[in-house]
GROMACS .gro file of C-alpha atoms in nm:
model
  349
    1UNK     CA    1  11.269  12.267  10.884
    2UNK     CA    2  11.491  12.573  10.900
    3UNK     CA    3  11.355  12.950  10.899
    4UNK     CA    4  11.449  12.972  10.513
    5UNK     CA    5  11.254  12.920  10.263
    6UNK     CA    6  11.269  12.547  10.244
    7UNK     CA    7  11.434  12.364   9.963
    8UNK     CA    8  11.235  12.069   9.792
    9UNK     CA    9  11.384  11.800   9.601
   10UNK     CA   10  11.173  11.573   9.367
   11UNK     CA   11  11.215  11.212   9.392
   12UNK     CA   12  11.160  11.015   9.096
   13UNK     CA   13  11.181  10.662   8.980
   14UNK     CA   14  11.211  10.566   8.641
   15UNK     CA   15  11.224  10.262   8.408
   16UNK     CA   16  11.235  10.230   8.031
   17UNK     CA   17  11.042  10.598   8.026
   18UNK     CA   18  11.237  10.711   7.721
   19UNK     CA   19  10.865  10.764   7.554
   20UNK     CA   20  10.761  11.047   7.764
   21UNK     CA   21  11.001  11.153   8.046
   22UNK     CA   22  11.146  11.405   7.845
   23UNK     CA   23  10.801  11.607   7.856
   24UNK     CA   24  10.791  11.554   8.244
   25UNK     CA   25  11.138  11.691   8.254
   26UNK     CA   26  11.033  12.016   8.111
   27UNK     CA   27  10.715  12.066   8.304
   28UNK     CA   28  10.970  12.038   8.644
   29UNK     CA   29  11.155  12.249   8.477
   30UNK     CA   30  10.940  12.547   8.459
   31UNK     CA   31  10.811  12.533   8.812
   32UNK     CA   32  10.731  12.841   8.936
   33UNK     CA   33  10.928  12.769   9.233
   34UNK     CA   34  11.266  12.586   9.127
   35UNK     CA   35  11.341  12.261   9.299
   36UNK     CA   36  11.666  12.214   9.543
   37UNK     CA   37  11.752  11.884   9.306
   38UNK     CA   38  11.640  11.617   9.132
   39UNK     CA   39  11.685  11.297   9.239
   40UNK     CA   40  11.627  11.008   8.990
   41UNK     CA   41  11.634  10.624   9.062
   42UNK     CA   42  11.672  10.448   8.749
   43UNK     CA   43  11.561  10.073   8.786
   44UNK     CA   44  11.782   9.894   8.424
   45UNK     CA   45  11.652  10.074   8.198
   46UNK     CA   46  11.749   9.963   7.874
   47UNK     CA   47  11.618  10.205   7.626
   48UNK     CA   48  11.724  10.587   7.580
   49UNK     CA   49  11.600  10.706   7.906
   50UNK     CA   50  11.930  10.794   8.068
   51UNK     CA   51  12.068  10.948   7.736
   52UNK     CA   52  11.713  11.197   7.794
   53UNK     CA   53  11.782  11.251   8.170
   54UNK     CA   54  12.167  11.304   8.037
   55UNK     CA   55  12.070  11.597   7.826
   56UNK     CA   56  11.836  11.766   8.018
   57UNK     CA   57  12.082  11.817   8.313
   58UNK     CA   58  12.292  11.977   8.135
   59UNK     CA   59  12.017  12.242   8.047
   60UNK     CA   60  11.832  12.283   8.404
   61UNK     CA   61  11.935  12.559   8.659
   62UNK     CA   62  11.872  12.274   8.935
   63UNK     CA   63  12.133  11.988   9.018
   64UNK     CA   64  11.984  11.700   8.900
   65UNK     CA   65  12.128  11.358   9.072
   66UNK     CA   66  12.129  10.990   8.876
   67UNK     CA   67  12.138  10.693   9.028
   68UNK     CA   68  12.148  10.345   8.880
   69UNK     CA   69  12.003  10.029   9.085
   70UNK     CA   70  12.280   9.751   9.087
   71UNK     CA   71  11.915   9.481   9.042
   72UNK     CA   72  11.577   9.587   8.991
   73UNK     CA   73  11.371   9.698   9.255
   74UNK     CA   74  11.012   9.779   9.164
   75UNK     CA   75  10.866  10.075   9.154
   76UNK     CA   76  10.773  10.061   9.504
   77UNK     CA   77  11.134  10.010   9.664
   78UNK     CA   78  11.282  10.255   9.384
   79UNK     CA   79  11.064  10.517   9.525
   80UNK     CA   80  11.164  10.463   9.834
   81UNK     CA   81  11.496  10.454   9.730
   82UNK     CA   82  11.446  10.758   9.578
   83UNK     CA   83  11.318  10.984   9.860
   84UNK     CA   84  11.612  10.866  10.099
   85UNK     CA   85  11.847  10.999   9.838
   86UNK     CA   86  11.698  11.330   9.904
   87UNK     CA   87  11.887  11.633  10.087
   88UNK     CA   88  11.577  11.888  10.092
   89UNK     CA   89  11.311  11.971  10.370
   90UNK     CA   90  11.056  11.876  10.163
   91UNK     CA   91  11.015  11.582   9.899
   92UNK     CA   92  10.766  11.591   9.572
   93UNK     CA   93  10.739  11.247   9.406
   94UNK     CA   94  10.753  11.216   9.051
   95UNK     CA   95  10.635  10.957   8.786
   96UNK     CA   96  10.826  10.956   8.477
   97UNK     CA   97  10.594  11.006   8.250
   98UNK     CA   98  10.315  11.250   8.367
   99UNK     CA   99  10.294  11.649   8.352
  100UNK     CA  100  10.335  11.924   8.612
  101UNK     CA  101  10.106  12.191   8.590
  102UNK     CA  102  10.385  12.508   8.599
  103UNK     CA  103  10.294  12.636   9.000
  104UNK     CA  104  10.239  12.281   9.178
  105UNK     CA  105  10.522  12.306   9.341
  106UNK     CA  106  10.457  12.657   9.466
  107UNK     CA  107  10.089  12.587   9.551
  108UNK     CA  108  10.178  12.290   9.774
  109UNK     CA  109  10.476  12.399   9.927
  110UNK     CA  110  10.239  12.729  10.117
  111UNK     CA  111  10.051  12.473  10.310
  112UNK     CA  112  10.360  12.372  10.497
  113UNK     CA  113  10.400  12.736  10.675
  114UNK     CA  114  10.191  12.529  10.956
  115UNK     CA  115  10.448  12.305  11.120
  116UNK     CA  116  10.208  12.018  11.178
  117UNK     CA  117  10.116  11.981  10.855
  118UNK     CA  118  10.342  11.598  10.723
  119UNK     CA  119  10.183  11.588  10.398
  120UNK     CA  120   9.996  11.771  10.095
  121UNK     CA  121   9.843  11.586   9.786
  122UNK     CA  122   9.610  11.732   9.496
  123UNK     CA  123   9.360  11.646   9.259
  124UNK     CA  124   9.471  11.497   8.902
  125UNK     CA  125   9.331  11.461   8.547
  126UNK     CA  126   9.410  11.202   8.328
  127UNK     CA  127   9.523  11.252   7.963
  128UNK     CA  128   9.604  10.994   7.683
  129UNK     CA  129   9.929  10.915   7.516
  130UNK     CA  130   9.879  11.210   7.324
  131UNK     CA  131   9.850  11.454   7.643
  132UNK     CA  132   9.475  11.499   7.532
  133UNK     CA  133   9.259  11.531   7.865
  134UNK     CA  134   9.070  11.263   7.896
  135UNK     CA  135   8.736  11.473   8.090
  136UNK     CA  136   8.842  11.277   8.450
  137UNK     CA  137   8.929  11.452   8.760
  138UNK     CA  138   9.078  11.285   9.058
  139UNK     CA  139   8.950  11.282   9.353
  140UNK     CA  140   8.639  11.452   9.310
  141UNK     CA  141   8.669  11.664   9.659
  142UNK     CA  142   8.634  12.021   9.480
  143UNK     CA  143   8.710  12.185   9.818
  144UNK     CA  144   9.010  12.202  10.071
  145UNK     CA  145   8.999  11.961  10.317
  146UNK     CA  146   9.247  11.933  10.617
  147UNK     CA  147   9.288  11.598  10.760
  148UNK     CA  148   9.379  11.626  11.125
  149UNK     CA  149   9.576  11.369  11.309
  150UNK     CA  150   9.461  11.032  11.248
  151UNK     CA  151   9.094  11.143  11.074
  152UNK     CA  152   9.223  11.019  10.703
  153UNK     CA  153   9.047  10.696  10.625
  154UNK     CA  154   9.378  10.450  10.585
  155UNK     CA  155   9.257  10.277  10.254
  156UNK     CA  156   9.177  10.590  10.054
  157UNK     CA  157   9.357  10.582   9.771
  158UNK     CA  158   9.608  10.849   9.690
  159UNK     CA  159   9.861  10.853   9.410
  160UNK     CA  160  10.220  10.902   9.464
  161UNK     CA  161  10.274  11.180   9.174
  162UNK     CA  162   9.988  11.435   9.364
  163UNK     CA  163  10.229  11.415   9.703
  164UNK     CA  164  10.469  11.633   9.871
  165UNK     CA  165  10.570  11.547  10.237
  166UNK     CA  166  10.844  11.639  10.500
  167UNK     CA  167  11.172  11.475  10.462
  168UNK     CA  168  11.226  11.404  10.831
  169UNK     CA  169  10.872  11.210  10.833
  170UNK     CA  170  11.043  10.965  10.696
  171UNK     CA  171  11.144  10.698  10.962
  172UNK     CA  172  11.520  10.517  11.020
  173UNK     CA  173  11.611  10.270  10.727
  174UNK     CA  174  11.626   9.988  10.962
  175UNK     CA  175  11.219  10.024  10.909
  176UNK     CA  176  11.187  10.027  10.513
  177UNK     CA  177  11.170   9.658  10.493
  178UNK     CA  178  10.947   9.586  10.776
  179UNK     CA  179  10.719   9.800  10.638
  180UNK     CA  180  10.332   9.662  10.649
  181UNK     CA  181  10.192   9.505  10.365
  182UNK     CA  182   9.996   9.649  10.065
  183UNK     CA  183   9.616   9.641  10.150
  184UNK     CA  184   9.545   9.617   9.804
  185UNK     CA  185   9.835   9.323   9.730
  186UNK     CA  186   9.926   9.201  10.017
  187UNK     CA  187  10.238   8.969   9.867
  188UNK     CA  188  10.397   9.302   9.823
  189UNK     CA  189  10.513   9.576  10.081
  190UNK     CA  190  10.321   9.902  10.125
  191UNK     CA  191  10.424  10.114   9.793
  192UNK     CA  192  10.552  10.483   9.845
  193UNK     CA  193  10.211  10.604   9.756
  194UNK     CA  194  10.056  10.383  10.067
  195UNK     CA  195  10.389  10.452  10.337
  196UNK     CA  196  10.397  10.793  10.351
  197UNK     CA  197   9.995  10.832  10.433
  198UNK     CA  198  10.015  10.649  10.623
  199UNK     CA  199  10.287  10.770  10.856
  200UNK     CA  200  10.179  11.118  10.757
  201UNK     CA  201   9.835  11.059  10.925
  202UNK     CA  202   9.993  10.868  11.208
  203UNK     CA  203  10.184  11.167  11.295
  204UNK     CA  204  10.011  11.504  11.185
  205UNK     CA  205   9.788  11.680  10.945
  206UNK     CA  206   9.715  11.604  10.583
  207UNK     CA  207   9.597  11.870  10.356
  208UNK     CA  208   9.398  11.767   9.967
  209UNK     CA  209   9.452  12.072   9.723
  210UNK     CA  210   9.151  12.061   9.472
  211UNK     CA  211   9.337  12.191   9.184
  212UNK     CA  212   9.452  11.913   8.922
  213UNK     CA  213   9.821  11.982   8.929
  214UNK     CA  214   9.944  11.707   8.765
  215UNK     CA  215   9.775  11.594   8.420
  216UNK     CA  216   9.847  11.186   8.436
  217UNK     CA  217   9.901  10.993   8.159
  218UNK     CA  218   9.696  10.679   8.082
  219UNK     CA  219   9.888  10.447   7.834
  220UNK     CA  220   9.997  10.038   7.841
  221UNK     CA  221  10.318  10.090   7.994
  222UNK     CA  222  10.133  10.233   8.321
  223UNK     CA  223  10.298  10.036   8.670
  224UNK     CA  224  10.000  10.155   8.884
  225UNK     CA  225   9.730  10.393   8.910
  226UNK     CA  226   9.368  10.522   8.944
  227UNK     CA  227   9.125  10.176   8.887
  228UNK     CA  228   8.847  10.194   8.674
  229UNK     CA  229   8.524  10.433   8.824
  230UNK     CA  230   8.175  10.238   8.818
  231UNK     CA  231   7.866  10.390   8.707
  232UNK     CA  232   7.586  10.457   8.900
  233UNK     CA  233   7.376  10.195   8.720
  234UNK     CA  234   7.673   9.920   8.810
  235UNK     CA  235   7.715  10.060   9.209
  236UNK     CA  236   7.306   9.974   9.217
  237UNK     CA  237   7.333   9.632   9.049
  238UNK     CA  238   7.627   9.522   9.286
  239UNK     CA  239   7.427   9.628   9.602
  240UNK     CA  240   7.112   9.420   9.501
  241UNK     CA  241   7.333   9.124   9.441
  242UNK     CA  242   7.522   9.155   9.782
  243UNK     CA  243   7.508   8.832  10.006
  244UNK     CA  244   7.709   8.685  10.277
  245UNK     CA  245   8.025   8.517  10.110
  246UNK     CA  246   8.328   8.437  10.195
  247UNK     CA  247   8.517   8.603   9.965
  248UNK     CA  248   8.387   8.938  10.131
  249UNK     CA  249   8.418   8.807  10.484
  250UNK     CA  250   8.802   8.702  10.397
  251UNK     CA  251   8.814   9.047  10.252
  252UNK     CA  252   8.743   9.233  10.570
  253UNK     CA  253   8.982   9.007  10.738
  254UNK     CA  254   9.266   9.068  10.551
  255UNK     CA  255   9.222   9.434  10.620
  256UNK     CA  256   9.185   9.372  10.936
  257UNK     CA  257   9.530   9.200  10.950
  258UNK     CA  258   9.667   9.517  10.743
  259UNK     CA  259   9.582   9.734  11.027
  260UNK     CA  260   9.705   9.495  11.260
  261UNK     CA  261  10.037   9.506  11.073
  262UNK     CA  262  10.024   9.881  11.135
  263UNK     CA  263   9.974   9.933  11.484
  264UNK     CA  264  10.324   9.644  11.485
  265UNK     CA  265  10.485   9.833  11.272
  266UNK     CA  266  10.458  10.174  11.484
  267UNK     CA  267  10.547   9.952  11.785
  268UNK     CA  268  10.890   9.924  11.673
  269UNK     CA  269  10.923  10.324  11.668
  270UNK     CA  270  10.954  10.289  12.025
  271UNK     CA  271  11.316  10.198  11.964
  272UNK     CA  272  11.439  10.413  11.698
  273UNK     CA  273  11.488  10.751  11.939
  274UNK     CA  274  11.325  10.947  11.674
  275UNK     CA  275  11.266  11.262  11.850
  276UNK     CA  276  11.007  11.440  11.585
  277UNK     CA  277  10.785  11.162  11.634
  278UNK     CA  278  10.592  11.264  11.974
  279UNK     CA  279  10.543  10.979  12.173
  280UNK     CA  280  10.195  11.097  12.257
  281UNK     CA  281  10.112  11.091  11.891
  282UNK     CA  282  10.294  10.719  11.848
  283UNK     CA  283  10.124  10.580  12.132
  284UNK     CA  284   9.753  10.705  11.990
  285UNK     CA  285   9.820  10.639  11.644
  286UNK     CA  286   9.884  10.214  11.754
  287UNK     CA  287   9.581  10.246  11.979
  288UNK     CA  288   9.435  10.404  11.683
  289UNK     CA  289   9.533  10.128  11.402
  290UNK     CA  290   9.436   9.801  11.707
  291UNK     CA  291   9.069   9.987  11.717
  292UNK     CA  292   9.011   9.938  11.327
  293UNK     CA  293   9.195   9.606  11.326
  294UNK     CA  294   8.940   9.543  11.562
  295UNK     CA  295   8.641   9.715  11.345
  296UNK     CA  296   8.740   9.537  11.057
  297UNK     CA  297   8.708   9.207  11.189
  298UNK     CA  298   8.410   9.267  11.340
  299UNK     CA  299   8.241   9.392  10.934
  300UNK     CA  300   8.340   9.044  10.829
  301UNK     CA  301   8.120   8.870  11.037
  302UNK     CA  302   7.821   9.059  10.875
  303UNK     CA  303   7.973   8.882  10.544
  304UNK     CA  304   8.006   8.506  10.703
  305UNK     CA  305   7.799   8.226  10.554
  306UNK     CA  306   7.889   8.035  10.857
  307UNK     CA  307   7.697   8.305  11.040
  308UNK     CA  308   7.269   8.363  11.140
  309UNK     CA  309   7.120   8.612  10.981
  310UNK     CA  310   7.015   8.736  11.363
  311UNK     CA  311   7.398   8.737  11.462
  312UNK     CA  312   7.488   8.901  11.150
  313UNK     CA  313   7.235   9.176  11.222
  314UNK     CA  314   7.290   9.249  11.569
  315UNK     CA  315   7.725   9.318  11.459
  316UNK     CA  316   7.623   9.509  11.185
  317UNK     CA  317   7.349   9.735  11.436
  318UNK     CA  318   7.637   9.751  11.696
  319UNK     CA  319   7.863   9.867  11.382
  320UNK     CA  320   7.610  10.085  11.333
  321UNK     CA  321   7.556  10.238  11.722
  322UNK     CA  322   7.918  10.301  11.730
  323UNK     CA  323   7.918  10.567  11.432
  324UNK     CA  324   8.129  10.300  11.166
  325UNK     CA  325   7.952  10.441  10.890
  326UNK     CA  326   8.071  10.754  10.883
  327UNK     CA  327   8.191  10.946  10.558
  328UNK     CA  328   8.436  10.717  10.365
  329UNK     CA  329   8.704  10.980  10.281
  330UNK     CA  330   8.742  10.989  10.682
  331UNK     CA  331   8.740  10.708  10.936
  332UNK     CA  332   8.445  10.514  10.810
  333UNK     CA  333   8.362  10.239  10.585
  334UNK     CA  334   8.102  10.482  10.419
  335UNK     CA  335   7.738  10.501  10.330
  336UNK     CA  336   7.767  10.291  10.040
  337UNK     CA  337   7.889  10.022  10.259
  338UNK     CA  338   7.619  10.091  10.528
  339UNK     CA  339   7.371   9.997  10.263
  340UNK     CA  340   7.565   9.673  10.150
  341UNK     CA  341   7.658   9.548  10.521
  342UNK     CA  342   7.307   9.583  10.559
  343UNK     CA  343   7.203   9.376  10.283
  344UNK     CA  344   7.471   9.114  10.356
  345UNK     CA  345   7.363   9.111  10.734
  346UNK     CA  346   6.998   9.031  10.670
  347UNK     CA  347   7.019   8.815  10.357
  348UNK     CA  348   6.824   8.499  10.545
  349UNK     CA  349   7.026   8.147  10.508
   0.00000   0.00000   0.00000
């Protein structure tokens, strides 16, 4: 990133958003701090949306740049799609049908005055169709928290409209479609939401914003987003009724095979020549990904039916020795899985 003040564009994806995009055009639009461009992947839409978009870059003192998909992508590839477009240092995703608070932009944008910060995301509230806040913030970290280099806990969940990374994080195009898999779908490729995380944590800091910058918008024609939150009465009911089965034990496996997929994936950087990617940092982040494939397969045992109690046990104490349990939002699979590995583990056959 140049000296200058560095230019951010906003890549967003839409389909058949004709309901609500026009309000998330206007909150971009009075950003405190103006974005370089707009860049907008549209995936067929078929309704009014590009008639909307149409209008409202004729208004804006920002270029704003349209780009129709010759077959539909997804909303993961269009994304994607979306942030290679880009021209600007930095890139701010954008769902179609959310809104910006009026500084998110400029509040994200100061954390990157440290060059080894890749990535910034915030906290979110949802509202209805209506834009009536719904009482739910997301995530419920109400302090900063700077993740260093490869101390972000690869499954927590982070949602693509609260993220603004460096453009040059992202990797050659000859590596979109290798990509790993989704951990949470695992027929489908990582999502934008999932990628970028990830290679931001492979290869520098992350820093979470408390402040709910973006309100989101809960409503049928949602693609993705936050999953349901459990009460306390149903997280207590679930760990009573944990036992070793093999739906669990397949679980850990898989992710075990999704970190596997990761530390492959980063093998092939060895190729590319991508000089911003230290090769210190490449060669720690696969070691990093083969130690929690590792991990991972080790946590299902403590779910195997297959398995002795006494074997079970003795995995989920060396699990325990070797600090696995630590706080969930870093490298750990978190104290309310140290209480249900436990209860798997010694669950007698």
């Amino acid at each position: 990133m140049n000296d200058h003040c560095p230019r951010i564009s906003i890549a967003m994806a839409v389909y058949n958003g004709d309901a609500f995009i026009e309000g998330q055009l206007k909150s971009i639009s009075r950003q405190t701090v103006q974005p370089y461009e707009l860049i907008i992947t549209d995936d067929g839409s078929s309704d009014d949306t590009l008639g909307i978009i149409s209008e409202f870059s004729e208004k804006c003192s920002f270029p704003v740049r349209v780009f129709r998909n010759s077959s539909r992508l997804g909303y993961r590839d269009n994304f994607i799609k979306a942030a290679y477009l880009c021209s600007g240092d930095i890139i701010a995703f954008s769902d179609q049908d959310d809104v910006w608070v009026h500084n998110k932009l400029e509040e994200q944008l100061g954390y990157f005055n440290k060059r080894d910060v890749q990535m910034v995301f915030h906290a979110y509230e949802k509202i209805d169709e209506n834009g009536q806040p719904l009482g739910h913030m997301f995530p419920k970290m109400t302090r900063i928290i700077k993740f260093s280099r490869l101390h972000i806990n690869p499954l927590f969940p982070i949602y693509g409209m609260s993220i603004m990374f460096r453009r040059d994080l992202l990797p050659s195009p000859r590596l979109i479609n290798s990509r790993p898999a989704d951990h949470n779908t695992e027929t489908y490729l990582m999502a934008h939401d999932q990628w970028i995380p990830f290679l931001a944590g492979a290869f520098g800091e992350i820093v979470y914003i408390p402040n709910r910058l973006v309100q989101y918008r809960v409503h049928q024609g949602n693609t993705s987003g936050p999953q349901h939150e459990r009460n306390i009465i149903d997280k207590i009911a679930s760990l009573l009724n944990t036992n070793p089965d093999k739906k669990s034990c397949d679980y850990c496996r898989r992710i075990s095979d999704m970190m596997r997929q990761r530390a492959n994936y980063l093998q092939a950087f060895r190729h590319e020549g991508q000089k911003h990617f230290s090769r210190h940092a490449l060669e720690a982040a696969i070691e990093h990904y083969e130690k929690l494939s590792y991990t991972w397969d080790q946590r299902s045992i403590c779910y195997n039916p297959s398995q002795s109690a006494r074997i079970r046990l003795w995995v989920y104490a060396s699990l325990l020795l070797r600090a696995q349990y630590l706080f969930a939002r870093r490298l750990g699979f978190g104290y309310a899985a140290l209480a249900k590995d436990l209860m798997a583990s010694m669950k007698l056959e």
